[in-house]
Tab-separated table of C-alpha atoms in Angstrom:
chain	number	residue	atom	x	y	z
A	228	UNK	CA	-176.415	-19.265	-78.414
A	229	UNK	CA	-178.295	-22.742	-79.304
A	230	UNK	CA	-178.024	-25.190	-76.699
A	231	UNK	CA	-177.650	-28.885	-77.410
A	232	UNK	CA	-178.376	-32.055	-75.627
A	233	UNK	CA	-176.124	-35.160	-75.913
A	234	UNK	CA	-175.303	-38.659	-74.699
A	235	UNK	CA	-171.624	-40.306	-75.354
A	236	UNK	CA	-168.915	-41.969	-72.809
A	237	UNK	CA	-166.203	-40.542	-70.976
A	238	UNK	CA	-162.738	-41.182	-70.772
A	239	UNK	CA	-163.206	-44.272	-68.320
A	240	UNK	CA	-166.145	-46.076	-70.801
A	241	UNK	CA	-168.795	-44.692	-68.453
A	242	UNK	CA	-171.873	-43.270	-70.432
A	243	UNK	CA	-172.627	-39.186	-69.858
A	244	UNK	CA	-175.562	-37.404	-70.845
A	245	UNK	CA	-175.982	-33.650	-70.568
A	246	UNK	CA	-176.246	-29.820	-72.632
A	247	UNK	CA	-173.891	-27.364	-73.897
A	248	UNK	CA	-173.976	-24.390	-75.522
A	249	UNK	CA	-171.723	-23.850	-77.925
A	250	UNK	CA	-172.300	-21.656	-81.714
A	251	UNK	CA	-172.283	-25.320	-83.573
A	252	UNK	CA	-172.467	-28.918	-83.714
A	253	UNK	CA	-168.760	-29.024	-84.306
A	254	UNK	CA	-167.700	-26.418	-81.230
A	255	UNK	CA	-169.791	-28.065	-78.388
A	256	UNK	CA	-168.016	-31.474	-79.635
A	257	UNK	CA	-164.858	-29.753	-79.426
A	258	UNK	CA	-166.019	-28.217	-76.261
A	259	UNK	CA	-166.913	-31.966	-74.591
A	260	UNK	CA	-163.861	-33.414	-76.124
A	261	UNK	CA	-161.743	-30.805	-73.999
A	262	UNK	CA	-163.943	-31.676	-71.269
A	263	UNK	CA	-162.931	-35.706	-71.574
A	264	UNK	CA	-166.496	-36.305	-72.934
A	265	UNK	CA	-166.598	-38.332	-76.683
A	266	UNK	CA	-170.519	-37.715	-77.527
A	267	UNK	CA	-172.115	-40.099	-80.073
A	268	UNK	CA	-175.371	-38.381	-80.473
A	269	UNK	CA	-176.228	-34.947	-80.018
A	270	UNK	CA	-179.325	-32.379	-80.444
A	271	UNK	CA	-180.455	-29.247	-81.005
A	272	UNK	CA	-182.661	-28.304	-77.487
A	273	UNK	CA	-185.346	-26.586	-78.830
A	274	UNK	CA	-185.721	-28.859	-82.157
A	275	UNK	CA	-184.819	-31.669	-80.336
A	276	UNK	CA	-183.486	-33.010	-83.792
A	277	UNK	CA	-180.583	-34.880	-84.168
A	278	UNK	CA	-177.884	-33.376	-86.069
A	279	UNK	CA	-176.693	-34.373	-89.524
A	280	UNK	CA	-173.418	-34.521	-90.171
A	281	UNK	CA	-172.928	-32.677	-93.818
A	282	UNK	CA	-171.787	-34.246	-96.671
A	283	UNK	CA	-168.042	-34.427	-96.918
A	284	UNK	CA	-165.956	-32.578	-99.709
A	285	UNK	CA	-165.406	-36.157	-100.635
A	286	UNK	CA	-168.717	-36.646	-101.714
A	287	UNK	CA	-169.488	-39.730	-99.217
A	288	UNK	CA	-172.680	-39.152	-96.956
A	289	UNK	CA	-171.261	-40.075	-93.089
A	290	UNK	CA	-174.100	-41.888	-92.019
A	291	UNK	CA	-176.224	-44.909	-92.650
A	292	UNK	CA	-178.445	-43.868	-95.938
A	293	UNK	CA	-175.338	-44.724	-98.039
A	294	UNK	CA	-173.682	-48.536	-99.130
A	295	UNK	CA	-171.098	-49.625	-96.994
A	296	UNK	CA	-167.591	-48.467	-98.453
A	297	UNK	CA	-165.213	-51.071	-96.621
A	298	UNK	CA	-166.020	-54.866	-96.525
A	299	UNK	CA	-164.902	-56.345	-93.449
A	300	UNK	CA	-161.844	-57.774	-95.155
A	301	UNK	CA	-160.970	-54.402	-96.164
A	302	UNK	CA	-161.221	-53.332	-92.350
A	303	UNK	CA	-159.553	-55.846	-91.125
A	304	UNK	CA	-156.115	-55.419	-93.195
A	305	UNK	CA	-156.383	-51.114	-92.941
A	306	UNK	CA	-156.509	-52.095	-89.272
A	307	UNK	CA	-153.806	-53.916	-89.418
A	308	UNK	CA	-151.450	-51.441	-91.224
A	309	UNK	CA	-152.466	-48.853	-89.084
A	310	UNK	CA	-151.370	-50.404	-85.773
A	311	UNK	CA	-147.947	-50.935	-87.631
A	312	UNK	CA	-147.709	-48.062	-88.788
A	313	UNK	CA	-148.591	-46.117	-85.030
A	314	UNK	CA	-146.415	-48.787	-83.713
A	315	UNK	CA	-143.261	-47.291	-85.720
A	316	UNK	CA	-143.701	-44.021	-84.000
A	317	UNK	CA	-146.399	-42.190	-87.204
A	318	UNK	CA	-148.894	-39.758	-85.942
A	319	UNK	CA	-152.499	-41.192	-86.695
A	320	UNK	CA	-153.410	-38.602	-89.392
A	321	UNK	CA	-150.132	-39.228	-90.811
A	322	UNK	CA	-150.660	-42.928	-90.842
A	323	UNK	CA	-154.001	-42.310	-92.135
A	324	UNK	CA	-152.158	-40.419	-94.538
A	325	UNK	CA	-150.308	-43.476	-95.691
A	326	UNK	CA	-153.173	-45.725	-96.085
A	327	UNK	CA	-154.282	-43.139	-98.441
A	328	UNK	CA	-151.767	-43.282	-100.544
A	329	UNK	CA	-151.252	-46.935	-100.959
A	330	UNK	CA	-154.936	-47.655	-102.112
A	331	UNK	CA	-156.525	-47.086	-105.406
A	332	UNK	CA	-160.038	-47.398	-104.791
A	333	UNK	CA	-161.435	-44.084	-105.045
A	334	UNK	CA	-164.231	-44.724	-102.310
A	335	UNK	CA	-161.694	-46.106	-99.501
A	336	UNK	CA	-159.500	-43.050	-100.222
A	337	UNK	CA	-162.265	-40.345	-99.605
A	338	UNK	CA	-163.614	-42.551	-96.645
A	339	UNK	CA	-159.921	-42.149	-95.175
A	340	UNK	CA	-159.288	-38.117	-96.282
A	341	UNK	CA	-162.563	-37.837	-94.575
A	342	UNK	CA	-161.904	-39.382	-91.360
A	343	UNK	CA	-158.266	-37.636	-91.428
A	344	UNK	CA	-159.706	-34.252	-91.928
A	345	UNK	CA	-161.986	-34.859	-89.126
A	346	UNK	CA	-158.942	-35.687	-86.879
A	347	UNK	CA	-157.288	-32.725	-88.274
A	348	UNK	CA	-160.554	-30.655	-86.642
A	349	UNK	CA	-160.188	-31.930	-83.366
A	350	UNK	CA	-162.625	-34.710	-83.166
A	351	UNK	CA	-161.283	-38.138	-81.785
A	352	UNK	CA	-160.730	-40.985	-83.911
A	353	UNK	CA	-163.396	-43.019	-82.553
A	354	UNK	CA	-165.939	-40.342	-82.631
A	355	UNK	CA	-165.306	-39.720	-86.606
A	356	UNK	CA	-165.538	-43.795	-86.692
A	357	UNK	CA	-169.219	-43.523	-85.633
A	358	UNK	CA	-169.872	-41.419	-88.579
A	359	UNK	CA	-169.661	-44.676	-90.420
A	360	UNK	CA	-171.468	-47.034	-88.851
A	361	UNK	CA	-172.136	-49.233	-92.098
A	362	UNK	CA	-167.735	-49.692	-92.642
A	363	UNK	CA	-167.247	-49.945	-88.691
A	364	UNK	CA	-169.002	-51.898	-86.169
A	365	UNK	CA	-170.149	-50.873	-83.035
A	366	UNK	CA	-167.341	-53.241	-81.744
A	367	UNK	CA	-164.950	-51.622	-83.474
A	368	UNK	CA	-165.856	-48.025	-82.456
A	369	UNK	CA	-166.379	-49.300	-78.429
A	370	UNK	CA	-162.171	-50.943	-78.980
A	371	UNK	CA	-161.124	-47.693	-80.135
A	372	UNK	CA	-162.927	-45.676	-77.708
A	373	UNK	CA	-161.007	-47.732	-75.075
A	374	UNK	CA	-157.696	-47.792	-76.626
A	375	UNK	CA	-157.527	-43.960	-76.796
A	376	UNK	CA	-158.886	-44.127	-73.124
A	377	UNK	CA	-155.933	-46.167	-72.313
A	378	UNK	CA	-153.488	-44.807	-74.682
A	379	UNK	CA	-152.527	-47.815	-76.281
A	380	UNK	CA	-154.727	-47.152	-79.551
A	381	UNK	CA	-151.977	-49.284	-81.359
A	382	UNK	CA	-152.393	-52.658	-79.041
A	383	UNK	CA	-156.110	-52.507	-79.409
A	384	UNK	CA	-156.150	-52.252	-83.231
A	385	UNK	CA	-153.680	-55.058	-83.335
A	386	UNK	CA	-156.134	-56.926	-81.255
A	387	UNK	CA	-158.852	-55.642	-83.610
A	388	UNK	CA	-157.361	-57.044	-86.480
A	389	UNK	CA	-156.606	-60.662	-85.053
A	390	UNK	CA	-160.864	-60.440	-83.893
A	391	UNK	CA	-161.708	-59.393	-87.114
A	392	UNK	CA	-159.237	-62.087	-88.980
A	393	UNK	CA	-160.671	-64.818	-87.050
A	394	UNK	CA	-164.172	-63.911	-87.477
A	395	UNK	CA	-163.924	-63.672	-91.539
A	396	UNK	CA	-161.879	-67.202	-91.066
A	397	UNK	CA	-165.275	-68.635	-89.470
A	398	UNK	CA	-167.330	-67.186	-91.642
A	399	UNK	CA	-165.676	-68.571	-94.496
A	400	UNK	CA	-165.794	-71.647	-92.807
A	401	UNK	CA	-168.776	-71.786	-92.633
A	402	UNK	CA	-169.864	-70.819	-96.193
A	403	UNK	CA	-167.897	-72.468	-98.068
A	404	UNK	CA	-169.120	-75.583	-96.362
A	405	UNK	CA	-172.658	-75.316	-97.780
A	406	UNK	CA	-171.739	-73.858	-100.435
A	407	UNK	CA	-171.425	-77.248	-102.304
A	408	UNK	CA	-174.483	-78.966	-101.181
A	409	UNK	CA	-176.527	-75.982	-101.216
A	410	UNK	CA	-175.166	-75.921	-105.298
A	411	UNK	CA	-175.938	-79.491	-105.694
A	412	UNK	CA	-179.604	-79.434	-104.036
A	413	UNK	CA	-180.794	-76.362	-106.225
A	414	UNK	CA	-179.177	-77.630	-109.764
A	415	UNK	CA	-180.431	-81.453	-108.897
A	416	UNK	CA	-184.495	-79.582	-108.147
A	417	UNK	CA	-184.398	-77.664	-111.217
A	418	UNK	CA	-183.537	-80.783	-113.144
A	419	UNK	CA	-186.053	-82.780	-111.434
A	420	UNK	CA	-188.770	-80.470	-112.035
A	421	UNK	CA	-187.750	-79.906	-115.669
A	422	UNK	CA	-187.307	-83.614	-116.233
A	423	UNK	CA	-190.943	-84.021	-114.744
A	424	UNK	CA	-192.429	-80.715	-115.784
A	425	UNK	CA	-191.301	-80.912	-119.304
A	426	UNK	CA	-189.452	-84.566	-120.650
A	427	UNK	CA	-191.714	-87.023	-118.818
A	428	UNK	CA	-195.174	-86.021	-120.634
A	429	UNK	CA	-193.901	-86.375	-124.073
A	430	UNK	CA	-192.722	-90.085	-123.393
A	431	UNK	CA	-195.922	-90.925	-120.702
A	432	UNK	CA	-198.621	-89.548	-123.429
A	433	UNK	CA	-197.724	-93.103	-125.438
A	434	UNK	CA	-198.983	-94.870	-122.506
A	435	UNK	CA	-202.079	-92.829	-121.973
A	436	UNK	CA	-203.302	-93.940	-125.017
A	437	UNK	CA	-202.958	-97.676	-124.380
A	438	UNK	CA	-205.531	-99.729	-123.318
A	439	UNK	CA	-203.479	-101.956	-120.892
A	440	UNK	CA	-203.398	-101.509	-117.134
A	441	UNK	CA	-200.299	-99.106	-116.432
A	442	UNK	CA	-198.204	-100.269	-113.046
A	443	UNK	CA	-198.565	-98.209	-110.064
A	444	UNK	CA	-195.268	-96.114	-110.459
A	445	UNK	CA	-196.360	-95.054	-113.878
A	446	UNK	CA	-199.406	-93.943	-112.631
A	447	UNK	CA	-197.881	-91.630	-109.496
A	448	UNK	CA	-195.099	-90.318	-112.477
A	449	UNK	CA	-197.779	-89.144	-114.608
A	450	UNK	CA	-199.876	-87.714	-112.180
A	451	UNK	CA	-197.172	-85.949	-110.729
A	452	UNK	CA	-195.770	-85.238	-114.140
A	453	UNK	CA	-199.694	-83.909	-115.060
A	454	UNK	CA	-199.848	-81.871	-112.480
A	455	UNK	CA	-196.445	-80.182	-112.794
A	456	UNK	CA	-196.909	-79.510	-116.134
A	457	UNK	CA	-200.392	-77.634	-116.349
A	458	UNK	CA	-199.731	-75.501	-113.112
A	459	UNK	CA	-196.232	-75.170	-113.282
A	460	UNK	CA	-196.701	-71.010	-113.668
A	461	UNK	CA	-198.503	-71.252	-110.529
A	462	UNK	CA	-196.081	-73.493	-108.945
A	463	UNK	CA	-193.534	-71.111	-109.598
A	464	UNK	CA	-195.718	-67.936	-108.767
A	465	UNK	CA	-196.739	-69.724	-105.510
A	466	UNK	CA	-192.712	-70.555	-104.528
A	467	UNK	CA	-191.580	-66.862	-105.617
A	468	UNK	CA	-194.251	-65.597	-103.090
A	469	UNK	CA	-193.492	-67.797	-100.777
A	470	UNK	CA	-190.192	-67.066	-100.639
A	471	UNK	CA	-191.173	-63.091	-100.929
A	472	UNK	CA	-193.436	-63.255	-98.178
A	473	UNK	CA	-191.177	-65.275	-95.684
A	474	UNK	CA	-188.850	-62.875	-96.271
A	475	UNK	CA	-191.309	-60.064	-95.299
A	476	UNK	CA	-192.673	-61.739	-92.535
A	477	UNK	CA	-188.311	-62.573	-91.334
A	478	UNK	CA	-187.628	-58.628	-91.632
A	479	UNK	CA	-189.928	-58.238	-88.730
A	480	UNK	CA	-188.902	-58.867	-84.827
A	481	UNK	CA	-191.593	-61.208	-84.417
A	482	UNK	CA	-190.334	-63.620	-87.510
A	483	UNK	CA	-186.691	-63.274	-86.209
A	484	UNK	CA	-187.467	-64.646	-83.179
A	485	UNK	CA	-189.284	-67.733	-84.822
A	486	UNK	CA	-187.041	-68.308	-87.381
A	487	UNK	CA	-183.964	-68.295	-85.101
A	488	UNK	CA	-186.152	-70.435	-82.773
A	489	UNK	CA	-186.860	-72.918	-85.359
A	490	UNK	CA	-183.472	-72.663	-86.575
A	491	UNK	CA	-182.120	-73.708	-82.956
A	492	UNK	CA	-184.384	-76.665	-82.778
A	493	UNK	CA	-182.782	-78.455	-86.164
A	494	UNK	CA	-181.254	-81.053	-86.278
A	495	UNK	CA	-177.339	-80.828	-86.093
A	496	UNK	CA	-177.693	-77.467	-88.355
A	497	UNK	CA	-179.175	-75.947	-85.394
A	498	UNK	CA	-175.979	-77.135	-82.890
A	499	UNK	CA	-173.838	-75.523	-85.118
A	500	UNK	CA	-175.765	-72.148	-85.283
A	501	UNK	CA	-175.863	-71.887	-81.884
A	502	UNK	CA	-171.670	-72.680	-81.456
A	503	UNK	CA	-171.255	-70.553	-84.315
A	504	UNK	CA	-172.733	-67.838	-82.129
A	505	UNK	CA	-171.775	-68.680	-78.759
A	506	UNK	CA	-168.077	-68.392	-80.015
A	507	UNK	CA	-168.783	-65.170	-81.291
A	508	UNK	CA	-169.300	-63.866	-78.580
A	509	UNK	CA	-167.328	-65.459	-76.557
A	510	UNK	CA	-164.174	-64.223	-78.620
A	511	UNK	CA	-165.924	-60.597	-78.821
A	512	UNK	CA	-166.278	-60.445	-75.122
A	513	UNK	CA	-162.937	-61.511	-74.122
A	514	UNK	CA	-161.515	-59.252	-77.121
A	515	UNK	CA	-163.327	-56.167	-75.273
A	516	UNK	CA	-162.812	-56.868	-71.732
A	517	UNK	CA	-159.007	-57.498	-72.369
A	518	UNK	CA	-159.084	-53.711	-74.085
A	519	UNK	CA	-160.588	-52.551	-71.391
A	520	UNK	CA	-164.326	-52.091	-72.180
A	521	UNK	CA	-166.716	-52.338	-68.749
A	522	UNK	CA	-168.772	-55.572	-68.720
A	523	UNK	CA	-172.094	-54.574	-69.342
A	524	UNK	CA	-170.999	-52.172	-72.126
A	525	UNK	CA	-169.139	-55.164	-73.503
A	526	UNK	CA	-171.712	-57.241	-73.254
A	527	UNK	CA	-174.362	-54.759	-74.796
A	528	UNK	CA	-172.289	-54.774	-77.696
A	529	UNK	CA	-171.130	-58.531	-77.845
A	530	UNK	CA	-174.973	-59.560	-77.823
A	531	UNK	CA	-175.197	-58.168	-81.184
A	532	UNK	CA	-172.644	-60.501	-83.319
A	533	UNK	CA	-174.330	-63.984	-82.214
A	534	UNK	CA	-176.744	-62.911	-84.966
A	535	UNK	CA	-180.008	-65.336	-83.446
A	536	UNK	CA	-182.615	-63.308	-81.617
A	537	UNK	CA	-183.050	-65.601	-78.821
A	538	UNK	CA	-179.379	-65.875	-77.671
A	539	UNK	CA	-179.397	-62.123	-78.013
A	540	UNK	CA	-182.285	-62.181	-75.696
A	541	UNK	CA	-180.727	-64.277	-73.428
A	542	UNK	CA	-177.502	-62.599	-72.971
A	543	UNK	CA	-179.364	-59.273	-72.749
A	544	UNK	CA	-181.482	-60.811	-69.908
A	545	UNK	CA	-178.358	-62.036	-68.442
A	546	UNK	CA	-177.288	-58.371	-68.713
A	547	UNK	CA	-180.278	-56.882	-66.745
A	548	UNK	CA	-179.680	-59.812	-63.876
A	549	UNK	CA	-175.627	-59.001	-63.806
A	550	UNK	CA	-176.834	-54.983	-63.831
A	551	UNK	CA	-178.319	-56.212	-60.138
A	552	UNK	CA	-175.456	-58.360	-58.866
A	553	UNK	CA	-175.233	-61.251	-60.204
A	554	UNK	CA	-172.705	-62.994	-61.499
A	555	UNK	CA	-172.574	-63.670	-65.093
A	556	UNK	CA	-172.931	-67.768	-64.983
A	557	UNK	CA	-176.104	-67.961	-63.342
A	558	UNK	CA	-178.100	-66.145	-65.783
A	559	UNK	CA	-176.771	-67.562	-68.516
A	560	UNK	CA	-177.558	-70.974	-67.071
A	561	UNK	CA	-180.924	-69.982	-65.998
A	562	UNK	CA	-181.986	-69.149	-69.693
A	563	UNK	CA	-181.277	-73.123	-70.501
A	564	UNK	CA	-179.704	-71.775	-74.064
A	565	UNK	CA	-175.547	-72.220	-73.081
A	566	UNK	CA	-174.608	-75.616	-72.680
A	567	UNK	CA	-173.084	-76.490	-69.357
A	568	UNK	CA	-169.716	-76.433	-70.643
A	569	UNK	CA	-170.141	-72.604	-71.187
A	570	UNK	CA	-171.407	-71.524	-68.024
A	571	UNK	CA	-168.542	-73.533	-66.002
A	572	UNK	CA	-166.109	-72.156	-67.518
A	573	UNK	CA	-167.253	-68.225	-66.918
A	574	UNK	CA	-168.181	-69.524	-63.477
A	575	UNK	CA	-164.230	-70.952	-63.716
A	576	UNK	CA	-162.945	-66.991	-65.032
A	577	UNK	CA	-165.279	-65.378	-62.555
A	578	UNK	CA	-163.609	-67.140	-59.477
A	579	UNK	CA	-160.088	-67.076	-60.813
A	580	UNK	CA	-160.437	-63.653	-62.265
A	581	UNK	CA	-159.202	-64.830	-65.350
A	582	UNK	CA	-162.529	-64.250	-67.100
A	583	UNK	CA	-161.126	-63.358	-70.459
A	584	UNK	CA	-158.536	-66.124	-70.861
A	585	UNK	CA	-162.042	-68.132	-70.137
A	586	UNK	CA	-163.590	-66.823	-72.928
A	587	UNK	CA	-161.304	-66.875	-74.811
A	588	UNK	CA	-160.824	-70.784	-74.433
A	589	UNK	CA	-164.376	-70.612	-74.866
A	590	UNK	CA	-164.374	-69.183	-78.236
A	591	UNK	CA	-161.154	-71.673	-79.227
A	592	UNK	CA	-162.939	-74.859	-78.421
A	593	UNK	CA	-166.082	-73.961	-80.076
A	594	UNK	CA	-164.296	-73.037	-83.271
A	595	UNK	CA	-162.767	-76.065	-82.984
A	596	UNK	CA	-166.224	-78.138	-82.639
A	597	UNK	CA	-167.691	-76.361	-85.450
A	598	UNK	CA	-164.642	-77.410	-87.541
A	599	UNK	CA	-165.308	-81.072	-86.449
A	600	UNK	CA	-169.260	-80.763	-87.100
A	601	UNK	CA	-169.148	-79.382	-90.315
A	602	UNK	CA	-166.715	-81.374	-91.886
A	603	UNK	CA	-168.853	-84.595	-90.672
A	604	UNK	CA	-171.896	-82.969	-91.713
A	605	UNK	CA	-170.678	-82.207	-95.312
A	606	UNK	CA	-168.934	-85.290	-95.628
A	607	UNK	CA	-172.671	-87.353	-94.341
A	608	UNK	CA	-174.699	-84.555	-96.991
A	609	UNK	CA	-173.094	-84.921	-100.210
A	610	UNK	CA	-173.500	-88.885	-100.272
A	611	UNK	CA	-177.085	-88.835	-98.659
A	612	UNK	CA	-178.148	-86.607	-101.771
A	613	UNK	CA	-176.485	-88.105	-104.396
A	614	UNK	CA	-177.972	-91.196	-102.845
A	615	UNK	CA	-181.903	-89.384	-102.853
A	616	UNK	CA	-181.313	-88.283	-106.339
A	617	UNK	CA	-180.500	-91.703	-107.286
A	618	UNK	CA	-183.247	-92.698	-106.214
A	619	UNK	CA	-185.588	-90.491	-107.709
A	620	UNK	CA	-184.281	-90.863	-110.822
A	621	UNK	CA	-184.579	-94.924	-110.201
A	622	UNK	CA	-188.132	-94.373	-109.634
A	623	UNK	CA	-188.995	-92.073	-113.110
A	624	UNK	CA	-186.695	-94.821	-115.190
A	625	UNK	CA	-188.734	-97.757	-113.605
A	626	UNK	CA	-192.008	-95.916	-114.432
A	627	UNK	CA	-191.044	-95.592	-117.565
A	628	UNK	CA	-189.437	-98.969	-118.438
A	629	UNK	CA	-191.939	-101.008	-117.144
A	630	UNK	CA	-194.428	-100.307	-119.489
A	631	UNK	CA	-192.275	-100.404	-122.448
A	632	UNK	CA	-191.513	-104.329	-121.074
A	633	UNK	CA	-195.021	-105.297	-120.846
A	634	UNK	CA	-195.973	-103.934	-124.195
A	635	UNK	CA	-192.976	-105.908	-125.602
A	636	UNK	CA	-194.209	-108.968	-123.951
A	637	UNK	CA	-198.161	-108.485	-125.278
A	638	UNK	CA	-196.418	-108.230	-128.445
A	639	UNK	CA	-194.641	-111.436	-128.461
């Protein structure tokens, strides 16, 4: 009988490693589930080979090699419906059931038979949920985990939802307020460069046939113009690699951790990365802990939405310290990246026990200083551009015009 090694939680959130034997993949799950054990990985002994779940009648691969299925505002609503729905007193395959039957996206409704049929089997909910980890989160699988720990799987999705809701709010926030400037700053270069590139040397090759002394802006505008226009392949070639290679060099741990460095270290755009992300996790912390996910599992997890390497460090550190009995504030303040206001208050939540009303307050003042910080900085960027591309254009028209009223003068 083959004998397999996995690692998963048990009923109380605390990780468990160990073997069974069992005929298959499927009966030793069944086998730990029985035994209050929810694996997430598990291998073959002698292979030592993780198994692969098969392909589902559905035709979706559960797993990672395939596009995500759900966006997030497609999670967040079918989360939504299904605490309803297990709220009214439906089973969870037969409010999966439902769900199936109200959407029309043929994806969605195999992802769904899928998970139901695994349900069906024996397998917990949040165990089939790991089978998609590009549709649902790690945050999402650790609330579920916990709510069928608890037994109030319907409270913890409606809390799920509200997360989830809240995050897609600040991320459309967020967006949609460079959205505009980022618009205006690409379409106003492209014009630029084709003005320059393209326009300006047909006009300028009058005056580089005159004898007369050409004024100083004419003289930078042509140049420029010159330059543009006989490498303007290699300009292009050189910005296309540019942006290829940064992209490359981004993709690896080493450029994260620069680039969210540098990022940090910007002006104003660089305060509101880092409240974007310390009110991520805030809310994700205080959204976990309230469901009833241990700290340093919650933390683990919560690390991973700030989305900048060196707050991720930070926390992580932070982690490792709290692992050893610390409290949570110190570390936090040690690592000099959480402003003061931050580490009070969990200092506050630690001493009063009311850590994730903390956090939570936490995650409700930052939103609301990102709010205030974006709307100044978009209302300060669009006039400061339109005010730079003024005055560029200014410049070519002078460099232009001036010539053209000199000449008219030699002729009088």
């Amino acid at each position: 009988m083959p004998v397999y090694q996995y690692r998963g939680y048990k009923a109380d959130g605390a990780s468990a490693t160990g073997i069974v034997d069992a005929e298959s993949p499927k009966v030793a799950r069944l086998k730990l589930r029985k035994d209050g054990v929810f694996p997430t990985e598990m291998a073959e002994q002698e292979g030592a080979t993780k198994t692969v779940i098969p392909r589902s009648s559905s035709g979706l691969s559960a797993g990672v090699a395939r596009s995500p299925v759900l966006t997030v505002t497609d999670v967040a609503l079918m989360t939504r419906q299904l605490a309803t729905l297990l709220v009214a007193g439906l089973p969870l395959v037969d409010a999966l059931g439902v769900l199936m039957d109200q959407t029309e996206r043929k994806g969605v409704k195999g992802l769904l038979a899928d998970v139901r049929e695994a349900i069906r089997g024996g397998a917990s909910y949040s165990v089939v949920l790991e089978r998609y980890p590009r549709d649902f989160s790690s945050i999402y699988v650790h609330m579920v985990r916990a709510g069928e720990a608890s037994g109030a799987l319907d409270q913890i999705l409606f809390r799920l939802a509200e997360f989830l809701e809240k995050q897609l709010a600040l991320k459309n926030k967020v967006t949609n307020a460079i959205l505009y400037p980022a618009i205006m700053l690409v379409v106003g270069t492209l014009v630029l460069f084709f003005l320059v590139t393209f326009v300006v040397p047909k006009i300028t090759a009058v005056f580089a046939h005159s004898k007369q002394a050409l004024p100083w802006p004419t003289i930078v505008l042509m140049e420029i113009s010159q330059f543009c226009s006989d490498y303007w392949m290699v300009l292009l070639a050189g910005i296309l690699i540019g942006v290829w290679g940064l992209r490359r060099f981004k993709k690896t741990e080493t450029g994260r951790v620069l680039a969210d460095r540098l990022l940090l270290q910007l002006p104003l755009i660089g305060q509101v990365a880092r409240m974007v992300s310390i009110s991520r996790l805030a809310s994700t912390l205080a959204t976990m802990l309230s469901s009833g996910v241990q700290l340093l599992e919650a933390l683990d997890v919560s690390r991973r939405v700030m989305n900048n390497r060196v707050l991720e460090q930070a926390v992580e550190e932070a982690r490792q310290n709290i692992r050893e009995g610390e409290t949570i504030a110190e570390p936090l303040k040690r690592s000099g990246q959480f402003p003061p206001l931050v580490t009070h208050m969990i200092a506050v939540g630690e001493k009063s026990g009311e850590m994730e009303e903390m956090l939570r307050r936490i995650g409700q003042i930052y939103d609301g200083e990102v709010d205030r910080v974006i709307t100044r900085f978009t209302s300060l960027l669009e006039p400061i551009m339109i005010v730079v591309m003024g005055v560029v254009v200014l410049f070519i028209v002078v460099a232009i015009l001036l010539p053209i009223f000199e000449m008219g003068q030699m002729v009088r």
